Short mmCIF file of C-alpha atoms in Angstrom, two decimals:
data_model
loop_
_atom_site.label_atom_id
_atom_site.label_comp_id
_atom_site.label_asym_id
_atom_site.label_seq_id
_atom_site.Cartn_x
_atom_site.Cartn_y
_atom_site.Cartn_z
CA MET A 1208 -5.25 -3.15 12.21
CA SER A 1209 -8.22 -2.58 14.69
CA THR A 1210 -11.60 -4.13 15.04
CA ASN A 1211 -13.35 -3.44 11.45
CA PHE A 1212 -10.52 -1.48 10.07
CA GLY A 1213 -11.21 1.55 12.66
CA LEU A 1214 -14.63 2.17 10.68
CA ILE A 1215 -16.56 4.74 12.84
CA ASP A 1216 -20.12 4.11 13.12
CA ARG A 1217 -22.26 7.21 12.14
CA GLU A 1218 -24.83 8.15 10.16
CA TYR A 1219 -24.68 9.33 6.50
CA GLU A 1220 -26.32 11.19 4.35
CA SER A 1221 -26.78 7.80 2.16
CA ASP A 1222 -28.59 6.33 5.36
CA LEU A 1223 -31.75 8.72 5.38
CA SER A 1224 -32.31 8.58 1.33
CA SER A 1225 -32.31 4.79 1.44
CA GLU A 1226 -35.59 3.00 1.78
CA CYS A 1227 -33.37 0.32 3.66
CA GLY A 1228 -31.78 3.09 5.67
CA ARG A 1229 -29.03 1.57 8.29
CA GLU A 1230 -31.41 -1.49 9.23
CA THR A 1231 -30.35 -4.22 7.09
CA LYS A 1232 -26.96 -3.00 6.23
CA THR A 1233 -23.21 -3.53 7.99
CA GLN A 1234 -21.23 -0.53 8.86
CA TRP A 1235 -18.89 -1.10 5.71
CA GLN A 1236 -22.05 -1.54 3.59
CA ARG A 1237 -23.32 1.59 4.40
CA PHE A 1238 -20.30 3.18 3.86
CA GLU A 1239 -19.55 1.78 0.70
CA ARG A 1240 -23.08 2.90 -0.16
CA GLU A 1241 -22.48 6.31 0.79
CA VAL A 1242 -19.24 6.09 -0.90
CA LYS A 1243 -20.96 5.58 -4.51
CA ARG A 1244 -23.43 8.40 -3.07
CA LEU A 1245 -20.50 10.59 -3.51
CA ASN A 1246 -19.34 9.89 -6.79
CA ASP A 1247 -22.75 9.85 -8.28
CA THR A 1248 -23.06 13.35 -7.41
CA ALA A 1249 -19.81 14.48 -7.85
CA GLY A 1250 -19.30 17.60 -9.76
CA GLU A 1251 -17.22 17.27 -13.03
CA GLY A 1252 -13.68 16.54 -12.21
CA VAL A 1253 -14.10 14.94 -8.92
CA VAL A 1254 -13.70 11.67 -7.77
CA PHE A 1255 -13.51 9.49 -4.78
CA LYS A 1256 -11.59 6.65 -4.12
CA VAL A 1257 -10.51 4.31 -0.76
CA LEU A 1258 -7.51 3.48 -0.50
CA TYR A 1259 -6.06 0.69 1.69
CA LEU A 1260 -3.02 1.36 2.27
CA GLY A 1261 -0.99 -1.96 3.54
CA ARG A 1262 2.69 -2.34 5.02
CA HIS A 1263 4.84 -5.17 4.05
CA GLY A 1264 5.49 -7.80 6.49
CA GLN A 1265 8.78 -7.91 8.67
CA GLY A 1266 11.55 -8.26 6.59
CA VAL A 1267 15.11 -9.33 7.25
CA HIS A 1268 16.31 -5.49 6.97
CA ASN A 1269 13.69 -4.82 9.98
CA VAL A 1270 15.36 -7.63 12.28
CA ALA A 1271 19.02 -6.35 11.39
CA GLU A 1272 18.22 -2.74 12.17
CA GLN A 1273 16.80 -4.34 15.50
CA ARG A 1274 19.93 -6.62 16.53
CA TYR A 1275 21.88 -3.04 15.43
CA GLY A 1276 19.88 -0.13 16.77
CA ARG A 1277 18.65 2.60 14.48
CA GLU A 1278 21.63 4.57 15.17
CA ALA A 1279 24.36 2.33 13.93
CA TRP A 1280 21.86 1.00 11.30
CA ASP A 1281 21.59 4.01 9.65
CA ARG A 1282 25.07 4.93 10.42
CA HIS A 1283 26.65 1.73 8.77
CA TYR A 1284 24.80 -1.21 8.52
CA ALA A 1285 22.08 -0.14 6.05
CA SER A 1286 24.67 0.51 3.54
CA LEU A 1287 26.02 -3.21 3.50
CA PRO A 1288 24.49 -5.69 1.42
CA GLY A 1289 24.29 -8.28 4.74
CA ASP A 1290 26.13 -9.60 7.51
CA ALA A 1291 27.04 -12.78 8.49
CA LEU A 1292 23.62 -13.86 9.59
CA SER A 1293 21.38 -12.82 6.97
CA HIS A 1294 21.08 -10.76 3.37
CA TRP A 1295 18.93 -7.84 3.39
CA SER A 1296 19.53 -6.27 -0.19
CA ASP A 1297 15.94 -5.88 -1.45
CA ALA A 1298 15.10 -7.75 2.08
CA HIS A 1299 12.76 -10.67 1.84
CA LEU A 1300 10.44 -11.52 4.44
CA THR A 1301 11.07 -13.53 7.58
CA PRO A 1302 9.07 -16.29 8.71
CA LEU A 1303 7.24 -13.29 11.04
CA GLY A 1304 6.43 -11.51 8.32
CA THR A 1305 5.20 -14.34 6.20
CA GLN A 1306 2.77 -15.17 8.98
CA GLN A 1307 2.04 -11.26 9.24
CA ALA A 1308 0.86 -11.59 5.83
CA LEU A 1309 -1.10 -14.62 5.83
CA ALA A 1310 -2.90 -13.16 9.09
CA VAL A 1311 -3.78 -10.07 7.07
CA HIS A 1312 -5.19 -12.57 4.57
CA ALA A 1313 -7.47 -14.44 7.49
CA PHE A 1314 -8.67 -10.66 8.66
CA TRP A 1315 -9.63 -10.01 5.06
CA ALA A 1316 -11.51 -12.72 4.67
CA HIS A 1317 -13.49 -12.38 7.57
CA GLN A 1318 -14.01 -8.63 6.67
CA ILE A 1319 -15.39 -9.69 3.46
CA ALA A 1320 -17.33 -12.22 4.57
CA HIS A 1321 -18.95 -11.16 8.19
CA ALA A 1322 -18.70 -7.58 7.89
CA GLY A 1323 -19.56 -6.66 4.17
CA THR A 1324 -16.21 -4.72 3.59
CA PRO A 1325 -15.22 -4.22 -0.01
CA ALA A 1326 -12.72 -6.24 -1.37
CA PRO A 1327 -10.27 -4.33 -3.52
CA GLU A 1328 -10.78 -3.51 -6.88
CA GLN A 1329 -7.08 -2.77 -8.46
CA PHE A 1330 -4.07 -3.73 -6.43
CA TYR A 1331 -1.03 -1.93 -6.86
CA THR A 1332 2.35 -2.79 -5.08
CA SER A 1333 6.03 -1.62 -4.87
CA PRO A 1334 8.53 -3.41 -6.77
CA LEU A 1335 10.64 -4.57 -3.88
CA HIS A 1336 10.73 -8.04 -2.94
CA ARG A 1337 9.10 -8.27 0.64
CA CYS A 1338 5.79 -5.97 -0.64
CA LEU A 1339 5.69 -8.73 -3.93
CA GLU A 1340 5.62 -11.34 -1.19
CA THR A 1341 3.25 -9.37 0.96
CA CYS A 1342 0.90 -8.75 -1.75
CA THR A 1343 0.98 -12.39 -3.15
CA LEU A 1344 0.22 -13.75 0.35
CA THR A 1345 -2.50 -11.83 1.32
CA PHE A 1346 -4.87 -10.96 -1.68
CA SER A 1347 -4.02 -14.08 -3.75
CA ASN A 1348 -7.03 -16.82 -3.77
CA LEU A 1349 -9.17 -14.41 -1.70
CA ASP A 1350 -12.58 -15.44 -1.92
CA ASN A 1351 -11.97 -16.56 -5.48
CA ARG A 1352 -11.92 -13.15 -6.58
CA PRO A 1353 -9.92 -11.58 -9.10
CA PHE A 1354 -6.15 -10.85 -8.15
CA LYS A 1355 -4.46 -8.82 -11.30
CA PRO A 1356 -1.70 -6.73 -9.54
CA PHE A 1357 0.06 -3.90 -11.16
CA VAL A 1358 3.75 -3.09 -9.78
CA LYS A 1359 4.38 0.78 -9.40
CA GLU A 1360 8.34 2.16 -9.18
CA LEU A 1361 6.84 5.12 -8.00
CA LEU A 1362 5.54 2.96 -4.72
CA ARG A 1363 8.67 2.40 -3.51
CA GLU A 1364 10.57 2.80 0.33
CA VAL A 1365 12.78 5.98 0.10
CA LEU A 1366 15.55 5.54 -2.29
CA GLY A 1367 18.99 5.60 -1.69
CA VAL A 1368 21.76 4.53 0.74
CA HIS A 1369 20.35 1.39 2.00
CA THR A 1370 20.40 -1.87 0.57
CA CYS A 1371 17.35 -2.83 1.69
CA ASP A 1372 15.36 -0.82 -0.18
CA ARG A 1373 17.60 -1.41 -3.92
CA ARG A 1374 15.37 -3.12 -6.47
CA SER A 1375 16.22 -6.48 -7.80
CA PRO A 1376 16.77 -6.62 -11.42
CA LEU A 1377 13.54 -6.41 -13.50
CA SER A 1378 13.87 -10.49 -14.90
CA SER A 1379 14.18 -11.74 -11.93
CA LEU A 1380 11.81 -10.63 -10.10
CA ARG A 1381 9.36 -11.19 -13.16
CA SER A 1382 10.24 -14.91 -12.70
CA ALA A 1383 9.58 -14.81 -8.88
CA PHE A 1384 5.96 -13.13 -9.63
CA PRO A 1385 4.54 -14.54 -12.96
CA ALA A 1386 1.14 -12.97 -11.99
CA PHE A 1387 2.44 -9.36 -11.41
CA ALA A 1388 2.31 -6.95 -14.22
CA PHE A 1389 5.33 -4.95 -14.36
CA GLU A 1390 4.75 -1.07 -15.87
CA ALA A 1391 6.71 -0.79 -19.33
CA SER A 1392 8.88 1.75 -18.45
CA MET A 1393 10.83 0.04 -15.75
CA SER A 1394 14.26 -0.69 -16.19
CA GLU A 1395 16.50 -4.05 -15.89
CA GLU A 1396 18.34 -2.53 -13.27
CA ASP A 1397 17.57 -0.29 -10.57
CA GLU A 1398 18.05 3.47 -12.28
CA LEU A 1399 16.33 5.38 -9.08
CA TRP A 1400 18.65 3.79 -6.12
CA SER A 1401 21.87 5.86 -5.22
CA PRO A 1402 24.84 4.45 -3.27
CA SER A 1403 25.34 8.28 -1.86
CA HIS A 1404 22.29 10.12 -1.81
CA ARG A 1405 19.38 9.28 0.41
CA GLU A 1406 15.95 10.58 -0.87
CA THR A 1407 14.69 13.99 1.31
CA ASN A 1408 11.16 13.87 2.85
CA GLY A 1409 10.49 16.92 0.17
CA GLU A 1410 11.47 14.42 -2.86
CA LEU A 1411 9.74 11.75 -1.19
CA ASP A 1412 6.61 13.74 -1.41
CA VAL A 1413 6.84 14.91 -4.92
CA ARG A 1414 7.24 11.17 -5.95
CA MET A 1415 4.13 9.94 -4.03
CA LYS A 1416 2.24 12.91 -5.50
CA ARG A 1417 3.45 11.79 -8.81
CA LEU A 1418 2.05 8.42 -7.88
CA VAL A 1419 -1.32 9.35 -6.45
CA ASP A 1420 -2.22 11.74 -9.71
CA ASP A 1421 -1.28 8.44 -11.66
CA ILE A 1422 -3.57 6.16 -9.89
CA PHE A 1423 -6.30 8.94 -10.03
CA SER A 1424 -6.19 9.72 -13.54
CA ASN A 1425 -4.55 6.13 -15.28
CA THR A 1426 -7.26 3.76 -16.59
CA GLU A 1427 -5.25 1.58 -18.18
CA ASP A 1428 -5.08 -0.69 -15.05
CA GLY A 1429 -8.78 -0.54 -15.17
CA GLU A 1430 -10.81 1.27 -12.73
CA GLY A 1431 -11.95 0.78 -9.09
CA THR A 1432 -13.17 2.76 -6.50
CA PHE A 1433 -11.41 0.35 -3.34
CA VAL A 1434 -7.85 0.20 -4.28
CA SER A 1435 -4.92 -1.54 -2.36
CA LEU A 1436 -1.70 -0.28 -2.23
CA THR A 1437 1.10 -2.62 -0.69
CA SER A 1438 3.91 -0.52 0.36
CA HIS A 1439 6.60 0.87 3.10
CA SER A 1440 6.36 2.55 6.46
CA GLY A 1441 7.96 5.73 4.72
CA ALA A 1442 6.09 5.76 1.63
CA ILE A 1443 2.84 5.58 3.48
CA GLY A 1444 3.95 8.35 5.78
CA SER A 1445 4.47 10.30 2.85
CA LEU A 1446 1.23 9.47 1.19
CA LEU A 1447 -0.91 10.07 4.46
CA ARG A 1448 1.24 13.61 4.16
CA VAL A 1449 0.65 14.49 0.65
CA LEU A 1450 -3.03 13.30 0.79
CA GLY A 1451 -3.35 16.29 4.01
CA HIS A 1452 -4.26 13.10 6.46
CA ARG A 1453 -2.68 12.33 10.06
CA GLU A 1454 0.30 10.77 9.48
CA PHE A 1455 1.50 7.77 11.51
CA ARG A 1456 3.32 4.76 11.36
CA LEU A 1457 1.93 1.40 10.55
CA ARG A 1458 3.39 -1.59 11.94
CA THR A 1459 4.66 -4.37 9.61
CA GLY A 1460 1.43 -5.79 8.68
CA GLY A 1461 -0.08 -2.81 9.61
CA VAL A 1462 -3.39 -1.85 6.94
CA VAL A 1463 -5.06 1.49 7.43
CA PRO A 1464 -7.67 2.75 4.71
CA VAL A 1465 -8.01 6.60 3.54
CA LEU A 1466 -10.95 7.74 2.04
CA VAL A 1467 -9.65 10.60 -0.73
CA ARG A 1468 -11.26 12.93 -2.80
CA ALA A 1469 -9.68 14.35 -5.91
CA GLU A 1470 -10.44 17.01 -8.33
CA ARG A 1471 -8.92 17.45 -12.08
CA GLY A 1472 -6.95 20.69 -12.21
CA LYS A 1473 -8.62 22.81 -15.13
CA ASP A 1474 -6.27 23.50 -17.96
#
């Protein structure tokens, strides 16, 4: 994260048409007003949303990969459930990862109170444990705002081989995170993860395209213009590719906002 989430100070068309202009509004309040204008004046089937893409805090598997090095990790250790020092199947947060998530919570609180940054109206998260932890620590009890997170199976990290990306049984996740709404279609055991096939970039991009289509078309989870997605490095990189955005890697605990224009295809 950078100062003010990296929002560039610039003129908006809504500045020119508003009586208040830019004199009494913060940069984020002006941006929020501009997004509202875009939606109010959009053609049929066109909608704008701001996606806050957040990566989970440091996980046990991140530490293990640093310990062994990327080459040895990918070649051997990633396929194991753990070693003598730690267990990383469906990896949990480390103490540092917890601190990172709490630091993002504090950053959000500051941005909402002092910069007028619009708080997320919807919360989506990967079903992997480290993301459920991060989402809880980051957004629960945030300025007394409602926190009703939805768990999306499609929002997971690259599938296959790496046990850190193998989901825990649904019943154990429901028990650990009772405030979360899990998709009705989610199976008890992880049926998407394969011990022998690692998802390719092309396969991952197809999955992320399905996720974006679902978020923009699904009204069962409620509707919101400002939407939080708590996910993973690989998944967020794929989302940026699918959205036509410049791809870059977020550090653990990092967040990047992206303005997205979507248009429904004609039947």
